[in-house]
Structures are given as C-alpha cells and as structure tokens.
Amino acid sequence: MNRFEEFTTRIVQQVGKKEGAISPVMVNSASFGYGNCESGEGIFDGSVKKPLYARVGNPTSAQLEQILASMDGGIGAVVASTGMGAIAMATLSLLKSGDEIISIGGLFGGTYSYFTETLARFGITTHFFDVDELAGIEEAINTATKIIFLESVGNPNMRLPDISKIAQIANAHGIVLIVDNTCTPLSVAPIALGSDIVVYSTTKIITGNASALGGAVIYRAISEGEDKLKGDRYRDIHPFIKKMGAMALIGVAKKRALRDFGMSANGFGSYLTMLGLETLPLRLDRIVTTVETVVCALQERGFNVNHPSLAAHPHHERYRSQFANGCGSIFTIDMGSKERAFEFLNRSKLITITANIGDSRTLGLHMASTIYRDFDDQTKEFLGITAGLIRISIGLESAEAIIDDFANAAKI
Ligand SMILES: *Cc1c(COP(=O)(O)O)cnc(C)c1O
C-alpha cells in the first residue's frame, strides 16, 4: 500500500473540479474590480470575501492555500513567491529589532545567510544548535526569544530532530515553533507534533518538476482559551487576535508580510504548483522507497553514504520510529576529495548537476564549491560540509538504473 494513501485520494479530489473546468482556474489579473463603493468598503474591512489586489491574495493561489492548509491540519495558509519568501513571511511578521531566534538543525544555506547576514543587520540575533543539544536550547531561551526555527531534516547533514520533544520545549516556554518541512511534506506533520507554523519551498518536491518557484506558510488556529500567543511576548499581535480570533496569524502574514514586503505568489505559479501537488503522494512514495534501496546498495559497494535508514547512522532508531514514512529525497555521498566528487558527477549519465532538490529527475551537487563556497571553515564544519561531499536528490528513475549509473561513474 502507498504510504500516503489518504492523501492520494484527498489531494486529487481537491485540485480538480466536478463541474466545468476540471483543471484549476488560473486567474492572472493584478487587480480586481469591486463593482460599487459599498462592496469596495466591505472588501477592505474584510466583511466581503472578494479579491482586493493580487499582492494580498489571488483566487488561484487561494485554492492552493486551502489544499496545503488541509494537508497539514492548519487553519489556513499563505503562499509566497519562493521558499525564502515564505521563511521571510513567517519570521518578519513576528520579529522586531532586539528579538532572538533559536535555529535548530539543518541548515539550508539561504536560511543560514538570511539569519546571520540579513536579520543581523536589523538587530535580530540567531543562536544555532544541533538537533540533540536540548539542554543548550533551553538555556539559550530568554525574554527576547521569539522564534524557535527547525528544519525537519538536516540538509545536507541528514540529522533528524525529535520534533515532538522540541515542540514540548517551545510550548513550555511559550515560544513559537516554525518547522521548515520542505524535504518531508506528507511524511512529517509538524502541526500535529506541536509546532505552530510550517514553511515550505514548494519549488522542491511539492511541484516536483522545476516548473515553478514558490513557497507556503501554514498556520495553526489560535485557541479560544489559553494560548501562548496571547502572552506578553507576542503582545504586538494581540490586535489581530482580537479582530480575527482563530485566524489571527493569517492576518498577521497578510498585513505584515504580503502587504508590506510583497513576497506574493502569482496565479500561474500556483496553478503549476497544484498540478505538481496532485501527484506528490505517488511520487514521494516511490522516491522514499528508491532512496532506501539505493543507499543500501551503494553502501554495500563501498560508497561513503550518509542516510538515517542505514544502521550506522546516529539517528537510525529515530528514523524508524518517528520518520516511518521516510525523510524525503536526499542523501549525501562523501567522495573524499573535490577532484573525486567532480569526476563522479561529470561521469554520471543520469545525474543532473544543479542546486535543486525534490525533482522527478535525480539531481546532484558538489556542496563546498557551490552553495557553501562563501562559508568559512568553522561554519562548514558545523554544517557538515566536507571537501568531497555530494548531495543527491533521488528522482523517479528505476533504483537499478541509478545504482548502475553511480557504480559506473565511481568506477566501482
Ligand atoms: C530550497 C529551500 C528553501 C528555499 O526555497 P526557494 O524556493 O528556493 O526560495 C528553504 N528551505 C529549504 C529546506 C530548501 O530546500
């Protein structure tokens, strides 16, 4: 049985319509007529649910938002132009100068630079921890801490967090937990595990074929009773809670991020994302199975492979218990040196050399010469970037074809 059977049924039904055009209706208009002034007033005060202006909402994107919110059990979602746009939306709408972030695991290069270079220029400090440094994380929490940020899978270090445990810490201290679930949609359910906000780069496996850049932020509902967001730490969003109740975080994102920064998705991008999304459960099931087969075979042939499905990986037990549906499409191979890594990638007939992940095709990239080229040695060591490290993202090709190609490319 498909690991994602429930989603296989649900998502195709949500993307296609029963009457009229089956494929999602694509709206590309930048602005929308209000008909009359009364309706215009209602659209602006929120009492009339019609499009206002495409920077703050587009009907095609709204369909994608509904599907993504239901996929993750959120009360709503806001889609963005890119994954970085989604991360900027989720963080900037909550932060002010003087605030602090605790960043755990990972970390995707773009997010790392955003925290250390860009947010730092605006007086926001980020503290970095490995997924298992729980005591250090608790010690680093103080009154300025606004966000705990976590990647569901270390990319490219392949370390796995105990998400429930980290969510317990965040909740005990009344701090918002944001999970970047880009690598593990459907397989990991961050909101069910106790997180508040989920971010995605939909550019990756959700769309799955390099046809559209995109991002998404999924928000949990604000509780009617007690809620950490009603505490003093988040007092500047209390007016939103008063006005919008359970939906408050959607308002925060739309007013503080889309309206003021404009990282908005466009109708065409959202349309392509839905076409990709409807086959995600099928693609992911196949890819996760192929990853397990390939890493096992490569290890047997003497490759230095890093993936938590392998018994020697420090998080193998966690992989089996908490990541039973796999941890996405990526793993790494350490070829020992830059020269050997280049030779392997250049000799492979199957690997497409690119910085993307989660594609229908198998992708590969030498880490130190590309994404991490500007990082100092100490940071590279923290992130697990060695001289010969290659990141692989498995596609839809047959496991046998991939194993044969890799063995040929490495002359094994
Ligand atoms: C790619 C990626 C991003 C950024 O997404 P873009 O769509 O390229 O802006 C963020 N987080 C993770 C884990 C990613 O892999």
GROMACS .gro file of C-alpha atoms and ligand atoms in nm:
model
  427
    1MET     CA    1   0.000   0.000   0.000
    2ASN     CA    2   0.111   0.355  -0.072
    3ARG     CA    3   0.245   0.520   0.245
    4PHE     CA    4   0.038   0.827   0.163
    5GLU     CA    5  -0.287   0.654   0.060
    6GLU     CA    6  -0.511   0.902   0.241
    7PHE     CA    7  -0.352   1.196   0.059
    8THR     CA    8  -0.357   1.013  -0.275
    9THR     CA    9  -0.737   1.031  -0.267
   10ARG     CA   10  -0.782   1.366  -0.099
   11ILE     CA   11  -0.544   1.584  -0.299
   12VAL     CA   12  -0.660   1.487  -0.649
   13GLN     CA   13  -1.019   1.548  -0.539
   14GLN     CA   14  -0.928   1.891  -0.402
   15VAL     CA   15  -0.735   2.003  -0.711
   16GLY     CA   16  -0.994   1.909  -0.978
   17LYS     CA   17  -1.348   2.046  -1.001
   18LYS     CA   18  -1.656   1.826  -1.061
   19GLU     CA   19  -1.829   2.081  -1.283
   20GLY     CA   20  -1.692   2.299  -1.559
   21ALA     CA   21  -1.318   2.336  -1.597
   22ILE     CA   22  -1.153   2.044  -1.417
   23SER     CA   23  -0.802   2.181  -1.411
   24PRO     CA   24  -0.775   2.471  -1.159
   25VAL     CA   25  -0.899   2.804  -1.292
   26MET     CA   26  -0.600   3.028  -1.348
   27VAL     CA   27  -0.651   3.394  -1.264
   28ASN     CA   28  -0.362   3.621  -1.356
   29SER     CA   29  -0.519   3.963  -1.303
   30ALA     CA   30  -0.312   4.200  -1.091
   31SER     CA   31  -0.618   4.389  -0.971
   32PHE     CA   32  -0.991   4.327  -0.934
   33GLY     CA   33  -1.296   4.548  -0.987
   34TYR     CA   34  -1.520   4.598  -0.682
   35GLY     CA   35  -1.843   4.681  -0.873
   36ASN     CA   36  -1.959   4.953  -0.636
   37CYS     CA   37  -1.823   5.157  -0.346
   38GLU     CA   38  -2.015   4.966  -0.078
   39SER     CA   39  -1.861   4.640  -0.197
   40GLY     CA   40  -1.517   4.808  -0.207
   41GLU     CA   41  -1.559   4.921   0.152
   42GLY     CA   42  -1.663   4.568   0.254
   43ILE     CA   43  -1.363   4.413   0.077
   44PHE     CA   44  -1.128   4.643   0.266
   45ASP     CA   45  -1.291   4.585   0.607
   46GLY     CA   46  -1.299   4.209   0.549
   47SER     CA   47  -1.679   4.166   0.556
   48VAL     CA   48  -1.697   4.096   0.179
   49LYS     CA   49  -1.485   3.796   0.074
   50LYS     CA   50  -1.371   3.904  -0.271
   51PRO     CA   51  -1.023   3.970  -0.410
   52LEU     CA   52  -0.875   4.307  -0.314
   53TYR     CA   53  -0.547   4.329  -0.507
   54ALA     CA   54  -0.320   4.043  -0.615
   55ARG     CA   55  -0.033   4.141  -0.383
   56VAL     CA   56  -0.251   4.039  -0.085
   57GLY     CA   57  -0.438   3.747  -0.244
   58ASN     CA   58  -0.516   3.573  -0.574
   59PRO     CA   59  -0.806   3.327  -0.632
   60THR     CA   60  -0.584   3.055  -0.787
   61SER     CA   61  -0.338   3.088  -0.501
   62ALA     CA   62  -0.631   3.073  -0.257
   63GLN     CA   63  -0.722   2.724  -0.384
   64LEU     CA   64  -0.362   2.611  -0.335
   65GLU     CA   65  -0.365   2.765   0.014
   66GLN     CA   66  -0.676   2.567   0.110
   67ILE     CA   67  -0.525   2.238  -0.008
   68LEU     CA   68  -0.194   2.298   0.172
   69ALA     CA   69  -0.371   2.402   0.495
   70SER     CA   70  -0.581   2.085   0.490
   71MET     CA   71  -0.274   1.872   0.408
   72ASP     CA   72  -0.103   1.991   0.728
   73GLY     CA   73  -0.407   2.036   0.953
   74GLY     CA   74  -0.364   2.413   0.969
   75ILE     CA   75  -0.644   2.669   0.989
   76GLY     CA   76  -0.506   2.845   0.683
   77ALA     CA   77  -0.205   2.903   0.464
   78VAL     CA   78  -0.047   3.190   0.274
   79VAL     CA   79   0.155   3.111  -0.037
   80ALA     CA   80   0.463   3.309  -0.137
   81SER     CA   81   0.678   3.376  -0.442
   82THR     CA   82   0.956   3.142  -0.320
   83GLY     CA   83   1.054   2.930  -0.020
   84MET     CA   84   1.276   3.214   0.104
   85GLY     CA   85   0.975   3.443   0.065
   86ALA     CA   86   0.777   3.203   0.287
   87ILE     CA   87   1.053   3.198   0.551
   88ALA     CA   88   1.074   3.578   0.539
   89MET     CA   89   0.695   3.600   0.576
   90ALA     CA   90   0.678   3.361   0.872
   91THR     CA   91   0.963   3.530   1.059
   92LEU     CA   92   0.948   3.903   0.970
   93SER     CA   93   0.578   3.924   1.055
   94LEU     CA   94   0.660   3.824   1.416
   95LEU     CA   95   1.001   3.985   1.475
   96LYS     CA   96   1.127   4.327   1.574
   97SER     CA   97   1.473   4.466   1.640
   98GLY     CA   98   1.624   4.318   1.958
   99ASP     CA   99   1.444   3.984   1.923
  100GLU     CA  100   1.623   3.650   1.913
  101ILE     CA  101   1.582   3.328   1.715
  102ILE     CA  102   1.693   2.980   1.814
  103SER     CA  103   1.774   2.783   1.499
  104ILE     CA  104   1.799   2.405   1.529
  105GLY     CA  105   1.947   2.154   1.287
  106GLY     CA  106   1.990   2.187   0.911
  107LEU     CA  107   2.061   2.433   0.777
  108PHE     CA  108   1.963   2.533   0.424
  109GLY     CA  109   2.226   2.782   0.301
  110GLY     CA  110   1.977   3.056   0.212
  111THR     CA  111   1.817   3.041   0.556
  112TYR     CA  112   2.158   3.049   0.722
  113SER     CA  113   2.262   3.366   0.535
  114TYR     CA  114   1.921   3.524   0.598
  115PHE     CA  115   1.964   3.473   0.974
  116THR     CA  116   2.333   3.559   1.003
  117GLU     CA  117   2.369   3.841   0.748
  118THR     CA  118   2.033   3.998   0.679
  119LEU     CA  119   1.841   3.970   1.006
  120ALA     CA  120   2.162   4.051   1.196
  121ARG     CA  121   2.173   4.391   1.018
  122PHE     CA  122   1.832   4.467   1.166
  123GLY     CA  123   1.936   4.384   1.523
  124ILE     CA  124   1.796   4.030   1.533
  125THR     CA  125   2.029   3.766   1.678
  126THR     CA  126   2.017   3.394   1.594
  127HIS     CA  127   2.163   3.116   1.812
  128PHE     CA  128   2.241   2.788   1.634
  129PHE     CA  129   2.215   2.438   1.780
  130ASP     CA  130   2.242   2.080   1.669
  131VAL     CA  131   1.916   1.879   1.692
  132ASP     CA  132   2.031   1.694   2.004
  133GLU     CA  133   2.156   1.994   2.206
  134LEU     CA  134   1.833   2.016   2.404
  135ALA     CA  135   1.990   2.145   2.727
  136GLY     CA  136   2.173   2.422   2.537
  137ILE     CA  137   1.850   2.517   2.362
  138GLU     CA  138   1.664   2.554   2.693
  139GLU     CA  139   1.948   2.760   2.837
  140ALA     CA  140   1.952   2.994   2.537
  141ILE     CA  141   1.584   3.084   2.578
  142ASN     CA  142   1.527   3.428   2.730
  143THR     CA  143   1.265   3.704   2.725
  144ALA     CA  144   1.383   3.822   2.380
  145THR     CA  145   1.339   3.478   2.219
  146LYS     CA  146   1.051   3.498   1.970
  147ILE     CA  147   1.102   3.203   1.738
  148ILE     CA  148   1.244   2.853   1.751
  149PHE     CA  149   1.321   2.752   1.392
  150LEU     CA  150   1.375   2.390   1.297
  151GLU     CA  151   1.438   2.201   0.972
  152SER     CA  152   1.263   1.863   0.962
  153VAL     CA  153   1.571   1.701   0.805
  154GLY     CA  154   1.925   1.832   0.817
  155ASN     CA  155   2.008   1.940   0.462
  156PRO     CA  156   2.270   1.827   0.384
  157ASN     CA  157   2.383   1.677   0.720
  158MET     CA  158   2.089   1.427   0.729
  159ARG     CA  159   2.045   1.457   1.106
  160LEU     CA  160   1.688   1.410   1.228
  161PRO     CA  161   1.527   1.613   1.506
  162ASP     CA  162   1.291   1.478   1.771
  163ILE     CA  163   1.022   1.724   1.667
  164SER     CA  164   0.774   1.647   1.949
  165LYS     CA  165   1.040   1.695   2.213
  166ILE     CA  166   1.150   2.029   2.067
  167ALA     CA  167   0.781   2.133   2.041
  168GLN     CA  168   0.738   2.049   2.411
  169ILE     CA  169   1.029   2.280   2.496
  170ALA     CA  170   0.886   2.558   2.277
  171ASN     CA  171   0.542   2.520   2.435
  172ALA     CA  172   0.675   2.501   2.791
  173HIS     CA  173   0.849   2.837   2.737
  174GLY     CA  174   0.563   2.990   2.535
  175ILE     CA  175   0.766   3.035   2.217
  176VAL     CA  176   0.651   2.997   1.856
  177LEU     CA  177   0.796   2.693   1.676
  178ILE     CA  178   0.841   2.717   1.299
  179VAL     CA  179   0.927   2.397   1.111
  180ASP     CA  180   1.075   2.409   0.759
  181ASN     CA  181   0.915   2.092   0.620
  182THR     CA  182   1.037   2.137   0.260
  183CYS     CA  183   1.204   1.794   0.244
  184THR     CA  184   0.924   1.599   0.414
  185PRO     CA  185   0.574   1.710   0.311
  186LEU     CA  186   0.312   1.440   0.394
  187SER     CA  187   0.577   1.229   0.575
  188VAL     CA  188   0.612   1.466   0.872
  189ALA     CA  189   0.311   1.650   1.019
  190PRO     CA  190   0.465   1.937   1.221
  191ILE     CA  191   0.138   2.089   1.349
  192ALA     CA  192   0.018   1.750   1.479
  193LEU     CA  193   0.356   1.719   1.655
  194GLY     CA  194   0.307   2.052   1.834
  195SER     CA  195   0.453   2.320   1.606
  196ASP     CA  196   0.273   2.647   1.530
  197ILE     CA  197   0.385   2.733   1.179
  198VAL     CA  198   0.508   2.519   0.887
  199VAL     CA  199   0.705   2.663   0.597
  200TYR     CA  200   0.772   2.508   0.257
  201SER     CA  201   0.966   2.579  -0.051
  202THR     CA  202   0.704   2.437  -0.292
  203THR     CA  203   0.970   2.475  -0.564
  204LYS     CA  204   1.110   2.141  -0.449
  205ILE     CA  205   0.918   1.813  -0.422
  206ILE     CA  206   0.568   1.967  -0.391
  207THR     CA  207   0.579   2.093  -0.752
  208GLY     CA  208   0.845   1.838  -0.831
  209ASN     CA  209   0.947   1.926  -1.186
  210ALA     CA  210   1.130   2.261  -1.183
  211SER     CA  211   0.832   2.437  -1.343
  212ALA     CA  212   0.755   2.693  -1.072
  213LEU     CA  213   0.921   2.879  -0.788
  214GLY     CA  214   0.701   2.901  -0.481
  215GLY     CA  215   0.669   2.888  -0.105
  216ALA     CA  216   0.398   2.843   0.154
  217VAL     CA  217   0.336   2.913   0.521
  218ILE     CA  218   0.077   2.704   0.706
  219TYR     CA  219  -0.062   2.840   1.033
  220ARG     CA  220  -0.233   2.669   1.324
  221ALA     CA  221  -0.550   2.814   1.475
  222ILE     CA  222  -0.528   3.043   1.778
  223SER     CA  223  -0.709   2.864   2.062
  224GLU     CA  224  -1.025   3.014   2.207
  225GLY     CA  225  -0.897   2.959   2.560
  226GLU     CA  226  -0.539   2.985   2.674
  227ASP     CA  227  -0.279   3.028   2.403
  228LYS     CA  228   0.089   3.117   2.425
  229LEU     CA  229   0.036   3.381   2.155
  230LYS     CA  230  -0.191   3.565   2.397
  231GLY     CA  231   0.104   3.604   2.633
  232ASP     CA  232   0.310   3.920   2.681
  233ARG     CA  233   0.589   3.803   2.449
  234TYR     CA  234   0.360   3.842   2.146
  235ARG     CA  235   0.165   4.150   2.258
  236ASP     CA  236   0.211   4.329   1.926
  237ILE     CA  237  -0.009   4.072   1.752
  238HIS     CA  238  -0.288   4.091   2.012
  239PRO     CA  239  -0.492   4.337   1.800
  240PHE     CA  240  -0.504   4.068   1.527
  241ILE     CA  241  -0.622   3.807   1.778
  242LYS     CA  242  -0.893   4.044   1.900
  243LYS     CA  243  -1.018   4.106   1.546
  244MET     CA  244  -0.967   3.769   1.376
  245GLY     CA  245  -0.965   3.513   1.659
  246ALA     CA  246  -0.854   3.168   1.540
  247MET     CA  247  -0.740   3.310   1.202
  248ALA     CA  248  -0.518   3.582   1.353
  249LEU     CA  249  -0.186   3.453   1.218
  250ILE     CA  250  -0.320   3.467   0.861
  251GLY     CA  251  -0.398   3.835   0.916
  252VAL     CA  252  -0.051   3.893   1.059
  253ALA     CA  253   0.107   3.733   0.750
  254LYS     CA  254  -0.110   3.921   0.501
  255LYS     CA  255  -0.075   4.264   0.663
  256ARG     CA  256   0.283   4.248   0.786
  257ALA     CA  257   0.442   4.041   0.511
  258LEU     CA  258   0.242   4.041   0.184
  259ARG     CA  259   0.116   4.397   0.213
  260ASP     CA  260   0.444   4.549   0.327
  261PHE     CA  261   0.711   4.330   0.165
  262GLY     CA  262   0.521   4.181  -0.132
  263MET     CA  263   0.665   3.828  -0.148
  264SER     CA  264   0.334   3.725  -0.309
  265ALA     CA  265   0.276   3.417  -0.524
  266ASN     CA  266   0.133   3.461  -0.874
  267GLY     CA  267  -0.163   3.277  -1.028
  268PHE     CA  268   0.041   3.091  -1.289
  269GLY     CA  269   0.293   2.968  -1.031
  270SER     CA  270   0.013   2.850  -0.802
  271TYR     CA  271  -0.155   2.672  -1.095
  272LEU     CA  272   0.163   2.482  -1.182
  273THR     CA  273   0.218   2.404  -0.814
  274MET     CA  274  -0.126   2.240  -0.790
  275LEU     CA  275  -0.058   2.029  -1.100
  276GLY     CA  276   0.256   1.904  -0.927
  277LEU     CA  277   0.095   1.868  -0.586
  278GLU     CA  278  -0.174   1.626  -0.705
  279THR     CA  279   0.087   1.361  -0.784
  280LEU     CA  280   0.301   1.429  -0.475
  281PRO     CA  281   0.175   1.126  -0.275
  282LEU     CA  282   0.260   0.891  -0.564
  283ARG     CA  283   0.599   1.045  -0.638
  284LEU     CA  284   0.701   1.066  -0.275
  285ASP     CA  285   0.610   0.704  -0.203
  286ARG     CA  286   0.823   0.586  -0.493
  287ILE     CA  287   1.112   0.820  -0.416
  288VAL     CA  288   1.130   0.724  -0.046
  289THR     CA  289   1.138   0.354  -0.137
  290THR     CA  290   1.403   0.413  -0.404
  291VAL     CA  291   1.620   0.616  -0.162
  292GLU     CA  292   1.625   0.326   0.088
  293THR     CA  293   1.712   0.075  -0.185
  294VAL     CA  294   1.982   0.293  -0.341
  295VAL     CA  295   2.163   0.398  -0.020
  296CYS     CA  296   2.176   0.037   0.096
  297ALA     CA  297   2.316  -0.086  -0.239
  298LEU     CA  298   2.569   0.199  -0.259
  299GLN     CA  299   2.695   0.128   0.092
  300GLU     CA  300   2.741  -0.239   0.002
  301ARG     CA  301   2.952  -0.129  -0.294
  302GLY     CA  302   3.178   0.077  -0.070
  303PHE     CA  303   3.038   0.427  -0.114
  304ASN     CA  304   3.060   0.652   0.194
  305VAL     CA  305   2.685   0.723   0.215
  306ASN     CA  306   2.502   0.927   0.478
  307HIS     CA  307   2.131   0.849   0.531
  308PRO     CA  308   1.939   0.767   0.851
  309SER     CA  309   1.789   0.448   0.703
  310LEU     CA  310   2.138   0.295   0.736
  311ALA     CA  311   2.201   0.114   1.066
  312ALA     CA  312   2.525   0.304   1.138
  313HIS     CA  313   2.357   0.647   1.128
  314PRO     CA  314   2.327   0.804   1.476
  315HIS     CA  315   1.956   0.871   1.419
  316HIS     CA  316   1.868   0.532   1.274
  317GLU     CA  317   1.631   0.448   1.563
  318ARG     CA  318   1.462   0.786   1.532
  319TYR     CA  319   1.426   0.727   1.157
  320ARG     CA  320   1.244   0.400   1.220
  321SER     CA  321   1.018   0.530   1.495
  322GLN     CA  322   0.945   0.893   1.403
  323PHE     CA  323   1.020   0.902   1.029
  324ALA     CA  324   0.842   0.581   0.931
  325ASN     CA  325   0.731   0.745   0.605
  326GLY     CA  326   1.087   0.834   0.513
  327CYS     CA  327   1.272   1.165   0.520
  328GLY     CA  328   1.238   1.275   0.160
  329SER     CA  329   1.452   1.252  -0.149
  330ILE     CA  330   1.801   1.347  -0.034
  331PHE     CA  331   2.113   1.176   0.097
  332THR     CA  332   2.483   1.253   0.070
  333ILE     CA  333   2.794   1.075  -0.053
  334ASP     CA  334   3.141   1.174   0.061
  335MET     CA  335   3.382   1.108  -0.227
  336GLY     CA  336   3.686   1.201  -0.015
  337SER     CA  337   3.807   1.494  -0.224
  338LYS     CA  338   3.679   1.766  -0.452
  339GLU     CA  339   3.855   1.604  -0.752
  340ARG     CA  340   3.685   1.267  -0.699
  341ALA     CA  341   3.349   1.436  -0.640
  342PHE     CA  342   3.379   1.635  -0.966
  343GLU     CA  343   3.489   1.324  -1.157
  344PHE     CA  344   3.192   1.124  -1.024
  345LEU     CA  345   2.934   1.391  -1.107
  346ASN     CA  346   3.082   1.462  -1.451
  347ARG     CA  347   3.096   1.090  -1.541
  348SER     CA  348   2.738   1.014  -1.430
  349LYS     CA  349   2.499   0.990  -1.727
  350LEU     CA  350   2.191   1.014  -1.509
  351ILE     CA  351   2.256   1.290  -1.256
  352THR     CA  352   2.152   1.644  -1.345
  353ILE     CA  353   2.401   1.876  -1.176
  354THR     CA  354   2.202   2.154  -1.011
  355ALA     CA  355   2.127   2.325  -0.679
  356ASN     CA  356   1.766   2.199  -0.668
  357ILE     CA  357   1.618   1.900  -0.478
  358GLY     CA  358   1.294   1.700  -0.499
  359ASP     CA  359   1.272   1.679  -0.878
  360SER     CA  360   1.134   1.396  -1.095
  361ARG     CA  361   1.494   1.352  -1.213
  362THR     CA  362   1.789   1.252  -0.995
  363LEU     CA  363   1.993   1.562  -0.911
  364GLY     CA  364   2.340   1.600  -0.764
  365LEU     CA  365   2.565   1.882  -0.646
  366HIS     CA  366   2.912   1.921  -0.500
  367MET     CA  367   2.848   2.120  -0.182
  368ALA     CA  368   3.174   2.301  -0.095
  369SER     CA  369   3.225   2.455  -0.443
  370THR     CA  370   2.866   2.577  -0.483
  371ILE     CA  371   2.607   2.659  -0.214
  372TYR     CA  372   2.863   2.670   0.067
  373ARG     CA  373   3.153   2.832  -0.124
  374ASP     CA  374   3.140   3.158   0.076
  375PHE     CA  375   3.122   2.989   0.418
  376ASP     CA  376   3.425   2.985   0.649
  377ASP     CA  377   3.580   2.654   0.758
  378GLN     CA  378   3.429   2.659   1.105
  379THR     CA  379   3.075   2.709   0.970
  380LYS     CA  380   3.129   2.437   0.708
  381GLU     CA  381   3.236   2.202   0.984
  382PHE     CA  382   2.925   2.287   1.191
  383LEU     CA  383   2.705   2.224   0.886
  384GLY     CA  384   2.891   1.901   0.798
  385ILE     CA  385   3.028   2.024   0.463
  386THR     CA  386   3.341   1.823   0.379
  387ALA     CA  387   3.565   1.869   0.071
  388GLY     CA  388   3.426   1.566  -0.116
  389LEU     CA  389   3.061   1.598  -0.014
  390ILE     CA  390   2.794   1.549  -0.281
  391ARG     CA  391   2.425   1.590  -0.217
  392ILE     CA  392   2.198   1.360  -0.416
  393SER     CA  393   1.824   1.403  -0.462
  394ILE     CA  394   1.663   1.086  -0.596
  395GLY     CA  395   1.409   1.112  -0.879
  396LEU     CA  396   1.157   0.879  -1.039
  397GLU     CA  397   1.409   0.667  -1.233
  398SER     CA  398   1.439   0.296  -1.150
  399ALA     CA  399   1.655   0.211  -0.849
  400GLU     CA  400   1.858  -0.033  -1.061
  401ALA     CA  401   1.935   0.227  -1.326
  402ILE     CA  402   2.051   0.471  -1.056
  403ILE     CA  403   2.272   0.214  -0.879
  404ASP     CA  404   2.433   0.104  -1.209
  405ASP     CA  405   2.496   0.460  -1.316
  406PHE     CA  406   2.651   0.557  -0.980
  407ALA     CA  407   2.875   0.249  -0.980
  408ASN     CA  408   2.992   0.329  -1.336
  409ALA     CA  409   3.052   0.693  -1.254
  410ALA     CA  410   3.262   0.597  -0.949
  411LYS     CA  411   3.441   0.321  -1.149
  412ILE     CA  412   3.336   0.061  -0.890
  413LIG     C1  413   1.515   2.538  -0.132
  413LIG     C2  414   1.488   2.552   0.012
  413LIG     C3  415   1.445   2.674   0.065
  413LIG     C4  416   1.429   2.798  -0.020
  413LIG     O1  417   1.333   2.784  -0.120
  413LIG     P1  418   1.331   2.866  -0.259
  413LIG     O2  419   1.201   2.827  -0.320
  413LIG     O3  420   1.450   2.826  -0.338
  413LIG     O4  421   1.335   3.011  -0.220
  413LIG     C5  422   1.420   2.679   0.201
  413LIG     N1  423   1.437   2.571   0.281
  413LIG     C6  424   1.477   2.453   0.233
  413LIG     C7  425   1.492   2.337   0.325
  413LIG     C8  426   1.506   2.438   0.097
  413LIG     O5  427   1.548   2.321   0.049
   0.00000   0.00000   0.00000
